[in-house]
PDB file of C-alpha atoms in Angstrom:
ATOM      1  CA  MET S 140     -10.873 -11.827 -20.691  1.00 32.00           C
ATOM      2  CA  ARG S 141      -9.922 -10.039 -17.449  1.00 41.00           C
ATOM      3  CA  LEU S 142      -8.359  -7.134 -19.357  1.00 35.00           C
ATOM      4  CA  ASN S 143     -11.609  -6.577 -21.238  1.00 35.00           C
ATOM      5  CA  LEU S 144     -13.443  -6.500 -17.916  1.00 37.00           C
ATOM      6  CA  ILE S 145     -11.023  -3.916 -16.537  1.00 39.00           C
ATOM      7  CA  ARG S 146     -11.478  -1.743 -19.616  1.00 31.00           C
ATOM      8  CA  THR S 147     -15.244  -1.893 -19.229  1.00 33.00           C
ATOM      9  CA  GLN S 148     -15.001  -0.913 -15.579  1.00 44.00           C
ATOM     10  CA  TYR S 149     -12.685   2.033 -16.150  1.00 41.00           C
ATOM     11  CA  GLN S 150     -13.828   3.514 -19.453  1.00 38.00           C
ATOM     12  CA  ASN S 151     -16.426   5.805 -17.846  1.00 37.00           C
ATOM     13  CA  ILE S 152     -14.319   7.041 -14.912  1.00 44.00           C
ATOM     14  CA  LYS S 153     -14.805  10.717 -14.149  1.00 48.00           C
ATOM     15  CA  THR S 154     -11.711  12.816 -13.565  1.00 43.00           C
ATOM     16  CA  LYS S 155     -13.192  14.915 -10.793  1.00 48.00           C
ATOM     17  CA  ASN S 156     -12.947  14.063  -7.095  1.00 51.00           C
ATOM     18  CA  ASN S 157     -15.518  12.132  -5.073  1.00 70.00           C
ATOM     19  CA  THR S 158     -15.738   9.344  -7.624  1.00 76.00           C
ATOM     20  CA  LYS S 159     -16.623   5.787  -6.702  1.00 76.00           C
ATOM     21  CA  ILE S 160     -14.993   3.480  -9.222  1.00 83.00           C
ATOM     22  CA  LYS S 161     -16.955   0.455 -10.407  1.00 85.00           C
ATOM     23  CA  MET S 162     -15.174  -2.622  -9.046  1.00 90.00           C
ATOM     24  CA  PRO S 163     -16.136  -6.181  -8.087  1.00 91.00           C
ATOM     25  CA  ASP S 164     -18.082  -6.347  -4.802  1.00 93.00           C
ATOM     26  CA  CYS S 165     -15.006  -7.745  -3.030  1.00 96.00           C
ATOM     27  CA  LEU S 166     -13.234  -4.364  -3.220  1.00 97.00           C
ATOM     28  CA  ILE S 167     -14.275  -0.732  -2.879  1.00 96.00           C
ATOM     29  CA  LEU S 168     -12.301   1.996  -4.641  1.00 96.00           C
ATOM     30  CA  GLU S 169     -13.276   5.590  -4.003  1.00 95.00           C
ATOM     31  CA  ILE S 170     -11.359   8.671  -5.118  1.00 95.00           C
ATOM     32  CA  LYS S 171     -12.070  11.661  -2.928  1.00 94.00           C
ATOM     33  CA  ASP S 172     -10.116  14.795  -2.057  1.00 93.00           C
ATOM     34  CA  LYS S 173      -6.984  13.746  -3.993  1.00 95.00           C
ATOM     35  CA  THR S 174      -7.043  10.409  -2.147  1.00 96.00           C
ATOM     36  CA  ALA S 175      -7.707   6.857  -3.355  1.00 96.00           C
ATOM     37  CA  TYR S 176      -9.434   4.877  -0.609  1.00 97.00           C
ATOM     38  CA  ILE S 177      -9.038   1.139  -1.284  1.00 97.00           C
ATOM     39  CA  THR S 178     -11.077  -1.164   0.956  1.00 97.00           C
ATOM     40  CA  LEU S 179     -10.802  -4.956   0.892  1.00 98.00           C
ATOM     41  CA  ASN S 180     -14.452  -5.957   1.140  1.00 97.00           C
ATOM     42  CA  ARG S 181     -14.900  -9.590   2.163  1.00 97.00           C
ATOM     43  CA  PRO S 182     -15.681  -8.993   5.849  1.00 97.00           C
ATOM     44  CA  ASP S 183     -17.430 -12.359   6.283  1.00 96.00           C
ATOM     45  CA  VAL S 184     -14.034 -14.087   5.809  1.00 96.00           C
ATOM     46  CA  TYR S 185     -11.949 -11.306   7.390  1.00 97.00           C
ATOM     47  CA  ASN S 186     -11.067  -9.962   3.927  1.00 97.00           C
ATOM     48  CA  ALA S 187      -9.191 -13.122   2.958  1.00 96.00           C
ATOM     49  CA  PHE S 188      -7.813 -13.226  -0.577  1.00 94.00           C
ATOM     50  CA  ASN S 189      -9.438 -15.243  -3.319  1.00 94.00           C
ATOM     51  CA  ASP S 190      -8.610 -14.862  -7.012  1.00 92.00           C
ATOM     52  CA  GLU S 191     -11.185 -12.117  -7.538  1.00 95.00           C
ATOM     53  CA  LEU S 192      -9.931  -9.950  -4.672  1.00 97.00           C
ATOM     54  CA  SER S 193      -6.268 -10.281  -5.597  1.00 96.00           C
ATOM     55  CA  TYR S 194      -6.915  -9.225  -9.197  1.00 96.00           C
ATOM     56  CA  ALA S 195      -9.271  -6.447  -8.088  1.00 97.00           C
ATOM     57  CA  LEU S 196      -6.556  -5.062  -5.792  1.00 97.00           C
ATOM     58  CA  GLN S 197      -4.061  -5.134  -8.661  1.00 97.00           C
ATOM     59  CA  ASP S 198      -6.508  -3.139 -10.764  1.00 96.00           C
ATOM     60  CA  ALA S 199      -7.198  -0.646  -7.978  1.00 97.00           C
ATOM     61  CA  LEU S 200      -3.480  -0.001  -7.478  1.00 97.00           C
ATOM     62  CA  LYS S 201      -3.023   0.529 -11.218  1.00 96.00           C
ATOM     63  CA  GLU S 202      -5.866   3.039 -11.241  1.00 95.00           C
ATOM     64  CA  ALA S 203      -4.470   4.899  -8.221  1.00 96.00           C
ATOM     65  CA  THR S 204      -1.065   5.063  -9.903  1.00 96.00           C
ATOM     66  CA  ARG S 205      -2.263   6.366 -13.276  1.00 95.00           C
ATOM     67  CA  ASN S 206      -4.927   8.759 -11.997  1.00 94.00           C
ATOM     68  CA  ASP S 207      -3.448  12.265 -11.785  1.00 92.00           C
ATOM     69  CA  GLU S 208      -6.131  13.282  -9.275  1.00 92.00           C
ATOM     70  CA  VAL S 209      -4.673  10.867  -6.702  1.00 96.00           C
ATOM     71  CA  ARG S 210      -1.904  12.186  -4.445  1.00 96.00           C
ATOM     72  CA  VAL S 211      -2.097   9.579  -1.656  1.00 97.00           C
ATOM     73  CA  VAL S 212      -3.601   6.109  -1.141  1.00 98.00           C
ATOM     74  CA  VAL S 213      -5.318   4.625   1.925  1.00 98.00           C
ATOM     75  CA  LEU S 214      -5.496   0.822   2.118  1.00 98.00           C
ATOM     76  CA  THR S 215      -7.816  -0.804   4.671  1.00 98.00           C
ATOM     77  CA  GLY S 216     -10.262  -3.638   5.289  1.00 98.00           C
ATOM     78  CA  ALA S 217     -14.008  -3.730   5.836  1.00 97.00           C
ATOM     79  CA  GLY S 218     -15.394  -4.969   9.135  1.00 96.00           C
ATOM     80  CA  LYS S 219     -13.264  -6.241  12.014  1.00 95.00           C
ATOM     81  CA  ALA S 220     -10.163  -7.342  10.109  1.00 97.00           C
ATOM     82  CA  PHE S 221      -7.615  -5.781   7.795  1.00 98.00           C
ATOM     83  CA  CYS S 222      -6.785  -8.947   5.836  1.00 97.00           C
ATOM     84  CA  SER S 223      -6.454 -12.544   7.008  1.00 95.00           C
ATOM     85  CA  GLY S 224      -4.326 -13.661   4.065  1.00 91.00           C
ATOM     86  CA  GLN S 225      -5.218 -16.388   1.606  1.00 90.00           C
ATOM     87  CA  ASP S 226      -8.722 -17.845   1.786  1.00 85.00           C
ATOM     88  CA  LEU S 227      -7.741 -21.449   2.541  1.00 84.00           C
ATOM     89  CA  LYS S 228     -11.283 -22.708   2.093  1.00 80.00           C
ATOM     90  CA  ASP S 229     -11.336 -21.256  -1.403  1.00 74.00           C
ATOM     91  CA  ILE S 230      -7.944 -22.718  -2.349  1.00 73.00           C
ATOM     92  CA  SER S 231      -8.740 -26.176  -0.947  1.00 67.00           C
ATOM     93  CA  GLN S 232     -11.549 -26.529  -3.482  1.00 68.00           C
ATOM     94  CA  LYS S 233      -9.123 -26.225  -6.401  1.00 70.00           C
ATOM     95  CA  GLU S 234      -7.160 -29.398  -7.015  1.00 69.00           C
ATOM     96  CA  ASN S 235      -3.625 -29.395  -8.437  1.00 74.00           C
ATOM     97  CA  ARG S 236      -3.278 -25.648  -7.894  1.00 78.00           C
ATOM     98  CA  SER S 237       0.279 -24.370  -8.242  1.00 82.00           C
ATOM     99  CA  LEU S 238       1.247 -22.101  -5.360  1.00 80.00           C
ATOM    100  CA  ARG S 239       4.125 -20.755  -7.447  1.00 86.00           C
ATOM    101  CA  ASP S 240       1.715 -19.790 -10.197  1.00 84.00           C
ATOM    102  CA  SER S 241      -0.613 -18.169  -7.659  1.00 84.00           C
ATOM    103  CA  ILE S 242       2.190 -16.091  -6.154  1.00 86.00           C
ATOM    104  CA  ASP S 243       3.551 -15.017  -9.540  1.00 86.00           C
ATOM    105  CA  LYS S 244       0.171 -13.955 -10.913  1.00 91.00           C
ATOM    106  CA  ARG S 245      -1.714 -12.786  -7.836  1.00 92.00           C
ATOM    107  CA  TYR S 246       0.470 -11.641  -4.953  1.00 94.00           C
ATOM    108  CA  ASN S 247       3.811 -10.495  -6.356  1.00 95.00           C
ATOM    109  CA  PRO S 248       2.209  -7.986  -8.772  1.00 97.00           C
ATOM    110  CA  ILE S 249       0.405  -6.408  -5.801  1.00 97.00           C
ATOM    111  CA  ILE S 250       3.570  -5.941  -3.764  1.00 97.00           C
ATOM    112  CA  LYS S 251       5.545  -4.646  -6.750  1.00 97.00           C
ATOM    113  CA  ALA S 252       2.764  -2.184  -7.582  1.00 97.00           C
ATOM    114  CA  MET S 253       2.755  -0.888  -4.010  1.00 97.00           C
ATOM    115  CA  ARG S 254       6.504  -0.393  -3.812  1.00 97.00           C
ATOM    116  CA  THR S 255       6.861   1.204  -7.264  1.00 96.00           C
ATOM    117  CA  MET S 256       3.852   3.488  -6.953  1.00 97.00           C
ATOM    118  CA  PRO S 257       5.216   7.081  -6.931  1.00 96.00           C
ATOM    119  CA  LYS S 258       2.670   8.065  -4.288  1.00 97.00           C
ATOM    120  CA  PRO S 259       2.507   7.296  -0.540  1.00 98.00           C
ATOM    121  CA  ILE S 260       0.384   4.360   0.606  1.00 98.00           C
ATOM    122  CA  ILE S 261      -1.031   4.623   4.117  1.00 98.00           C
ATOM    123  CA  CYS S 262      -2.212   1.385   5.707  1.00 98.00           C
ATOM    124  CA  ARG S 263      -5.252   1.897   7.938  1.00 98.00           C
ATOM    125  CA  LEU S 264      -4.726  -1.192  10.112  1.00 98.00           C
ATOM    126  CA  ASN S 265      -8.167  -1.693  11.599  1.00 97.00           C
ATOM    127  CA  GLY S 266      -7.777  -5.322  12.732  1.00 97.00           C
ATOM    128  CA  VAL S 267      -5.773  -8.496  12.209  1.00 97.00           C
ATOM    129  CA  ALA S 268      -3.262  -8.658   9.353  1.00 97.00           C
ATOM    130  CA  ALA S 269      -2.237 -12.271   8.796  1.00 97.00           C
ATOM    131  CA  GLY S 270      -0.065 -13.970   6.179  1.00 95.00           C
ATOM    132  CA  ALA S 271      -0.310 -12.058   2.916  1.00 95.00           C
ATOM    133  CA  GLY S 272      -2.324  -9.454   4.841  1.00 97.00           C
ATOM    134  CA  CYS S 273       0.708  -8.880   7.055  1.00 97.00           C
ATOM    135  CA  SER S 274       2.794  -8.495   3.899  1.00 97.00           C
ATOM    136  CA  LEU S 275       0.398  -5.795   2.665  1.00 97.00           C
ATOM    137  CA  ALA S 276       0.954  -3.822   5.853  1.00 98.00           C
ATOM    138  CA  LEU S 277       4.738  -4.250   5.621  1.00 97.00           C
ATOM    139  CA  ALA S 278       4.712  -3.106   1.983  1.00 97.00           C
ATOM    140  CA  SER S 279       2.858   0.110   2.850  1.00 98.00           C
ATOM    141  CA  ASP S 280       4.775   3.350   3.343  1.00 97.00           C
ATOM    142  CA  MET S 281       3.167   4.093   6.721  1.00 98.00           C
ATOM    143  CA  VAL S 282       0.922   2.062   9.014  1.00 98.00           C
ATOM    144  CA  ILE S 283      -1.571   3.697  11.375  1.00 98.00           C
ATOM    145  CA  ALA S 284      -2.983   0.997  13.651  1.00 98.00           C
ATOM    146  CA  ALA S 285      -5.933   0.678  15.990  1.00 98.00           C
ATOM    147  CA  GLU S 286      -5.056  -0.533  19.486  1.00 97.00           C
ATOM    148  CA  ASN S 287      -6.922  -3.793  18.883  1.00 97.00           C
ATOM    149  CA  ALA S 288      -5.075  -4.533  15.618  1.00 98.00           C
ATOM    150  CA  SER S 289      -2.470  -7.277  15.345  1.00 97.00           C
ATOM    151  CA  LEU S 290      -0.107  -8.859  12.835  1.00 98.00           C
ATOM    152  CA  ILE S 291       0.927 -12.480  12.406  1.00 97.00           C
ATOM    153  CA  GLU S 292       3.050 -14.340   9.866  1.00 96.00           C
ATOM    154  CA  ILE S 293       0.736 -17.307   9.946  1.00 93.00           C
ATOM    155  CA  PHE S 294       2.354 -19.330   7.137  1.00 91.00           C
ATOM    156  CA  ILE S 295       4.134 -21.758   9.495  1.00 93.00           C
ATOM    157  CA  ASN S 296       0.787 -22.893  10.934  1.00 91.00           C
ATOM    158  CA  VAL S 297      -0.096 -24.560   7.630  1.00 89.00           C
ATOM    159  CA  GLY S 298       3.417 -25.710   6.751  1.00 91.00           C
ATOM    160  CA  LEU S 299       4.215 -22.905   4.306  1.00 91.00           C
ATOM    161  CA  VAL S 300       6.908 -20.227   4.095  1.00 93.00           C
ATOM    162  CA  LEU S 301       6.790 -16.445   3.944  1.00 93.00           C
ATOM    163  CA  ASP S 302       5.612 -14.916   0.689  1.00 92.00           C
ATOM    164  CA  SER S 303       4.286 -11.642  -0.749  1.00 94.00           C
ATOM    165  CA  GLY S 304       7.495  -9.879   0.242  1.00 94.00           C
ATOM    166  CA  SER S 305       7.508 -10.671   3.964  1.00 95.00           C
ATOM    167  CA  SER S 306      10.938 -12.312   3.774  1.00 95.00           C
ATOM    168  CA  TYR S 307      12.249  -9.032   2.341  1.00 95.00           C
ATOM    169  CA  PHE S 308      10.489  -6.477   4.515  1.00 96.00           C
ATOM    170  CA  LEU S 309      10.377  -8.201   7.903  1.00 96.00           C
ATOM    171  CA  PRO S 310      14.129  -8.565   8.652  1.00 96.00           C
ATOM    172  CA  ARG S 311      14.759  -5.040   7.404  1.00 95.00           C
ATOM    173  CA  VAL S 312      12.261  -3.695   9.931  1.00 96.00           C
ATOM    174  CA  VAL S 313      12.806  -5.885  13.004  1.00 96.00           C
ATOM    175  CA  GLY S 314      16.234  -7.475  12.435  1.00 95.00           C
ATOM    176  CA  SER S 315      17.139 -11.024  11.433  1.00 96.00           C
ATOM    177  CA  GLN S 316      16.678 -12.772  14.789  1.00 96.00           C
ATOM    178  CA  LYS S 317      13.283 -11.274  15.560  1.00 97.00           C
ATOM    179  CA  ALA S 318      12.190 -11.917  11.992  1.00 96.00           C
ATOM    180  CA  PHE S 319      13.196 -15.569  12.366  1.00 97.00           C
ATOM    181  CA  GLU S 320      11.129 -15.864  15.528  1.00 97.00           C
ATOM    182  CA  LEU S 321       8.052 -14.194  14.062  1.00 97.00           C
ATOM    183  CA  ALA S 322       8.285 -16.250  10.874  1.00 96.00           C
ATOM    184  CA  THR S 323       9.068 -19.690  12.254  1.00 97.00           C
ATOM    185  CA  MET S 324       6.961 -19.534  15.424  1.00 96.00           C
ATOM    186  CA  GLY S 325       4.047 -17.601  13.972  1.00 95.00           C
ATOM    187  CA  SER S 326       4.098 -15.284  16.972  1.00 94.00           C
ATOM    188  CA  LYS S 327       1.229 -12.814  17.156  1.00 96.00           C
ATOM    189  CA  VAL S 328       2.335  -9.179  17.381  1.00 97.00           C
ATOM    190  CA  THR S 329      -0.043  -6.753  19.081  1.00 98.00           C
ATOM    191  CA  ALA S 330      -0.332  -3.171  17.874  1.00 98.00           C
ATOM    192  CA  ALA S 331       1.668  -1.956  20.887  1.00 97.00           C
ATOM    193  CA  GLN S 332       4.424  -4.498  20.210  1.00 98.00           C
ATOM    194  CA  ALA S 333       4.407  -3.602  16.513  1.00 98.00           C
ATOM    195  CA  LEU S 334       4.980   0.045  17.430  1.00 98.00           C
ATOM    196  CA  GLU S 335       7.969  -0.931  19.578  1.00 97.00           C
ATOM    197  CA  LEU S 336       9.400  -3.043  16.775  1.00 97.00           C
ATOM    198  CA  GLY S 337       8.920  -0.291  14.211  1.00 96.00           C
ATOM    199  CA  ILE S 338       6.401  -2.256  12.134  1.00 97.00           C
ATOM    200  CA  VAL S 339       3.703   0.391  12.526  1.00 97.00           C
ATOM    201  CA  THR S 340       4.018   4.171  12.614  1.00 97.00           C
ATOM    202  CA  LYS S 341       1.355   5.040  15.173  1.00 97.00           C
ATOM    203  CA  VAL S 342      -1.197   3.302  17.412  1.00 98.00           C
ATOM    204  CA  VAL S 343      -4.458   4.917  18.480  1.00 98.00           C
ATOM    205  CA  PRO S 344      -7.756   3.817  20.065  1.00 97.00           C
ATOM    206  CA  ALA S 345     -10.061   2.248  17.467  1.00 97.00           C
ATOM    207  CA  GLU S 346     -12.494   5.147  17.668  1.00 97.00           C
ATOM    208  CA  GLU S 347      -9.675   7.569  16.796  1.00 98.00           C
ATOM    209  CA  LEU S 348      -8.299   5.584  13.854  1.00 98.00           C
ATOM    210  CA  ASP S 349     -10.061   7.520  11.111  1.00 97.00           C
ATOM    211  CA  ALA S 350      -8.988  10.872  12.533  1.00 97.00           C
ATOM    212  CA  ALA S 351      -5.372   9.722  12.872  1.00 97.00           C
ATOM    213  CA  VAL S 352      -5.313   8.441   9.298  1.00 97.00           C
ATOM    214  CA  GLU S 353      -6.915  11.644   8.039  1.00 97.00           C
ATOM    215  CA  THR S 354      -4.189  13.741   9.694  1.00 97.00           C
ATOM    216  CA  VAL S 355      -1.498  11.876   7.759  1.00 97.00           C
ATOM    217  CA  VAL S 356      -3.505  11.810   4.539  1.00 97.00           C
ATOM    218  CA  SER S 357      -4.168  15.549   4.779  1.00 96.00           C
ATOM    219  CA  PHE S 358      -0.424  16.175   4.884  1.00 96.00           C
ATOM    220  CA  TYR S 359       0.344  14.024   1.844  1.00 96.00           C
ATOM    221  CA  ARG S 360      -2.561  15.200  -0.307  1.00 94.00           C
ATOM    222  CA  ASN S 361      -1.046  18.692  -0.051  1.00 94.00           C
ATOM    223  CA  ALA S 362       2.614  17.668  -0.230  1.00 95.00           C
ATOM    224  CA  PRO S 363       4.909  17.931  -3.289  1.00 95.00           C
ATOM    225  CA  THR S 364       3.914  14.506  -4.654  1.00 95.00           C
ATOM    226  CA  LYS S 365       6.724  14.199  -7.184  1.00 94.00           C
ATOM    227  CA  ALA S 366       9.350  14.752  -4.467  1.00 96.00           C
ATOM    228  CA  VAL S 367       7.613  12.229  -2.195  1.00 96.00           C
ATOM    229  CA  GLY S 368       7.568   9.661  -5.006  1.00 96.00           C
ATOM    230  CA  LEU S 369      11.243  10.246  -5.797  1.00 96.00           C
ATOM    231  CA  MET S 370      12.200   9.831  -2.123  1.00 96.00           C
ATOM    232  CA  LYS S 371      10.217   6.586  -1.997  1.00 96.00           C
ATOM    233  CA  LYS S 372      12.265   5.309  -4.957  1.00 96.00           C
ATOM    234  CA  MET S 373      15.504   6.454  -3.335  1.00 96.00           C
ATOM    235  CA  LEU S 374      14.770   4.728  -0.034  1.00 96.00           C
ATOM    236  CA  ASN S 375      13.796   1.528  -1.847  1.00 94.00           C
ATOM    237  CA  LYS S 376      17.030   1.593  -3.840  1.00 94.00           C
ATOM    238  CA  SER S 377      19.165   2.224  -0.751  1.00 95.00           C
ATOM    239  CA  PHE S 378      18.480  -1.270   0.608  1.00 90.00           C
ATOM    240  CA  ASN S 379      20.678  -2.795  -2.080  1.00 90.00           C
ATOM    241  CA  SER S 380      23.121   0.011  -2.862  1.00 95.00           C
ATOM    242  CA  ASP S 381      26.408   1.393  -1.579  1.00 95.00           C
ATOM    243  CA  LEU S 382      27.092   5.017  -0.653  1.00 96.00           C
ATOM    244  CA  ASP S 383      28.613   6.019  -3.997  1.00 96.00           C
ATOM    245  CA  THR S 384      25.619   4.627  -5.868  1.00 96.00           C
ATOM    246  CA  MET S 385      23.187   6.501  -3.641  1.00 96.00           C
ATOM    247  CA  LEU S 386      25.107   9.777  -3.898  1.00 97.00           C
ATOM    248  CA  GLU S 387      24.856   9.553  -7.677  1.00 96.00           C
ATOM    249  CA  TYR S 388      21.177   8.573  -7.523  1.00 95.00           C
ATOM    250  CA  GLU S 389      20.417  11.454  -5.153  1.00 95.00           C
ATOM    251  CA  ALA S 390      21.988  13.890  -7.600  1.00 97.00           C
ATOM    252  CA  ASN S 391      19.910  12.513 -10.480  1.00 95.00           C
ATOM    253  CA  CYS S 392      16.683  12.647  -8.481  1.00 95.00           C
ATOM    254  CA  GLN S 393      17.449  16.152  -7.231  1.00 94.00           C
ATOM    255  CA  GLU S 394      17.815  17.307 -10.829  1.00 95.00           C
ATOM    256  CA  ILE S 395      14.352  15.918 -11.589  1.00 95.00           C
ATOM    257  CA  ALA S 396      12.827  17.469  -8.472  1.00 95.00           C
ATOM    258  CA  GLY S 397      14.494  20.788  -9.218  1.00 94.00           C
ATOM    259  CA  ASN S 398      12.684  20.988 -12.548  1.00 94.00           C
ATOM    260  CA  SER S 399       9.250  20.393 -11.029  1.00 94.00           C
ATOM    261  CA  ASP S 400       6.510  22.985 -10.669  1.00 93.00           C
ATOM    262  CA  ASP S 401       6.329  22.198  -6.952  1.00 93.00           C
ATOM    263  CA  TYR S 402       9.979  23.176  -6.474  1.00 93.00           C
ATOM    264  CA  LYS S 403       9.331  26.512  -8.171  1.00 94.00           C
ATOM    265  CA  GLU S 404       6.269  27.028  -5.982  1.00 91.00           C
ATOM    266  CA  GLY S 405       8.201  26.057  -2.852  1.00 92.00           C
ATOM    267  CA  VAL S 406      10.958  28.603  -3.518  1.00 92.00           C
ATOM    268  CA  LYS S 407       8.431  31.288  -4.424  1.00 92.00           C
ATOM    269  CA  ALA S 408       6.419  30.646  -1.261  1.00 90.00           C
ATOM    270  CA  PHE S 409       9.579  30.729   0.860  1.00 92.00           C
ATOM    271  CA  ASN S 410      10.592  34.103  -0.552  1.00 93.00           C
ATOM    272  CA  GLU S 411       7.064  35.435  -0.129  1.00 92.00           C
ATOM    273  CA  LYS S 412       6.931  34.107   3.447  1.00 91.00           C
ATOM    274  CA  ARG S 413       3.770  32.039   2.899  1.00 90.00           C
ATOM    275  CA  LYS S 414       2.751  28.400   2.918  1.00 92.00           C
ATOM    276  CA  PRO S 415       3.362  26.715  -0.471  1.00 91.00           C
ATOM    277  CA  ALA S 416       0.381  25.497  -2.500  1.00 92.00           C
ATOM    278  CA  PHE S 417       1.814  22.330  -4.035  1.00 91.00           C
ATOM    279  CA  GLU S 418      -0.069  20.720  -6.917  1.00 89.00           C
ATOM    280  CA  GLY S 419       1.938  17.529  -7.141  1.00 88.00           C
ATOM    281  CA  LYS S 420       3.534  18.413 -10.471  1.00 89.00           C
TER     282      LYS S 420
END
């Protein structure tokens, strides 16, 4: 049933820029200037996840991945928050719900789609990111945060454990001891602290957030997208590989990059002493 709905939503998509994709009201997807802007849109509950939002985000990520017009993705939340995690009020109304089933069908596909997408994902952290919302930020390639933003692994407060990839990303960013503290004590991390810990890339005043995000997005929408995507795959693979494996993988990826149109343009521009005009191919 859901697949038929997705097909109906996407069948009339235009291929030009400045296109607002028809999605459920809980999520806004707009493609503009080679960029997919994905906005979680449940501001009345701080963009907490219910079933509809989690599936809508999966669909939006699939569209951003397959759409050749898209060179970079911006993920943010409407209103004051980025994402407050699971909507506990919504879940409490559903008896005998399997959390394992929910994670397998709703959250894990989101995180996998983010990490395998061959395009950069920039998190516009406009407010609190809690629980699965924190995992979304950690799964992004870069995080630009407003000064009033914060992150919290809130699972412990309701007797649950980390999910949506937090147990994977968090210790790799902050180290095992700090990750243990943040996970088991549910310690709130301010934007300034997150910058120190390496969780976010940059912190700016709230009124400067859009400009700061646009600076990064402008770079990536004009970058050699195939090379960026290959480097994302390489860095992901390096977490669980040894040096010999990565040397071999680098050679394979370099062969692919070397056959791209962007590589040819880059060399040509270098020899002609001009700025390259990459097309992401």
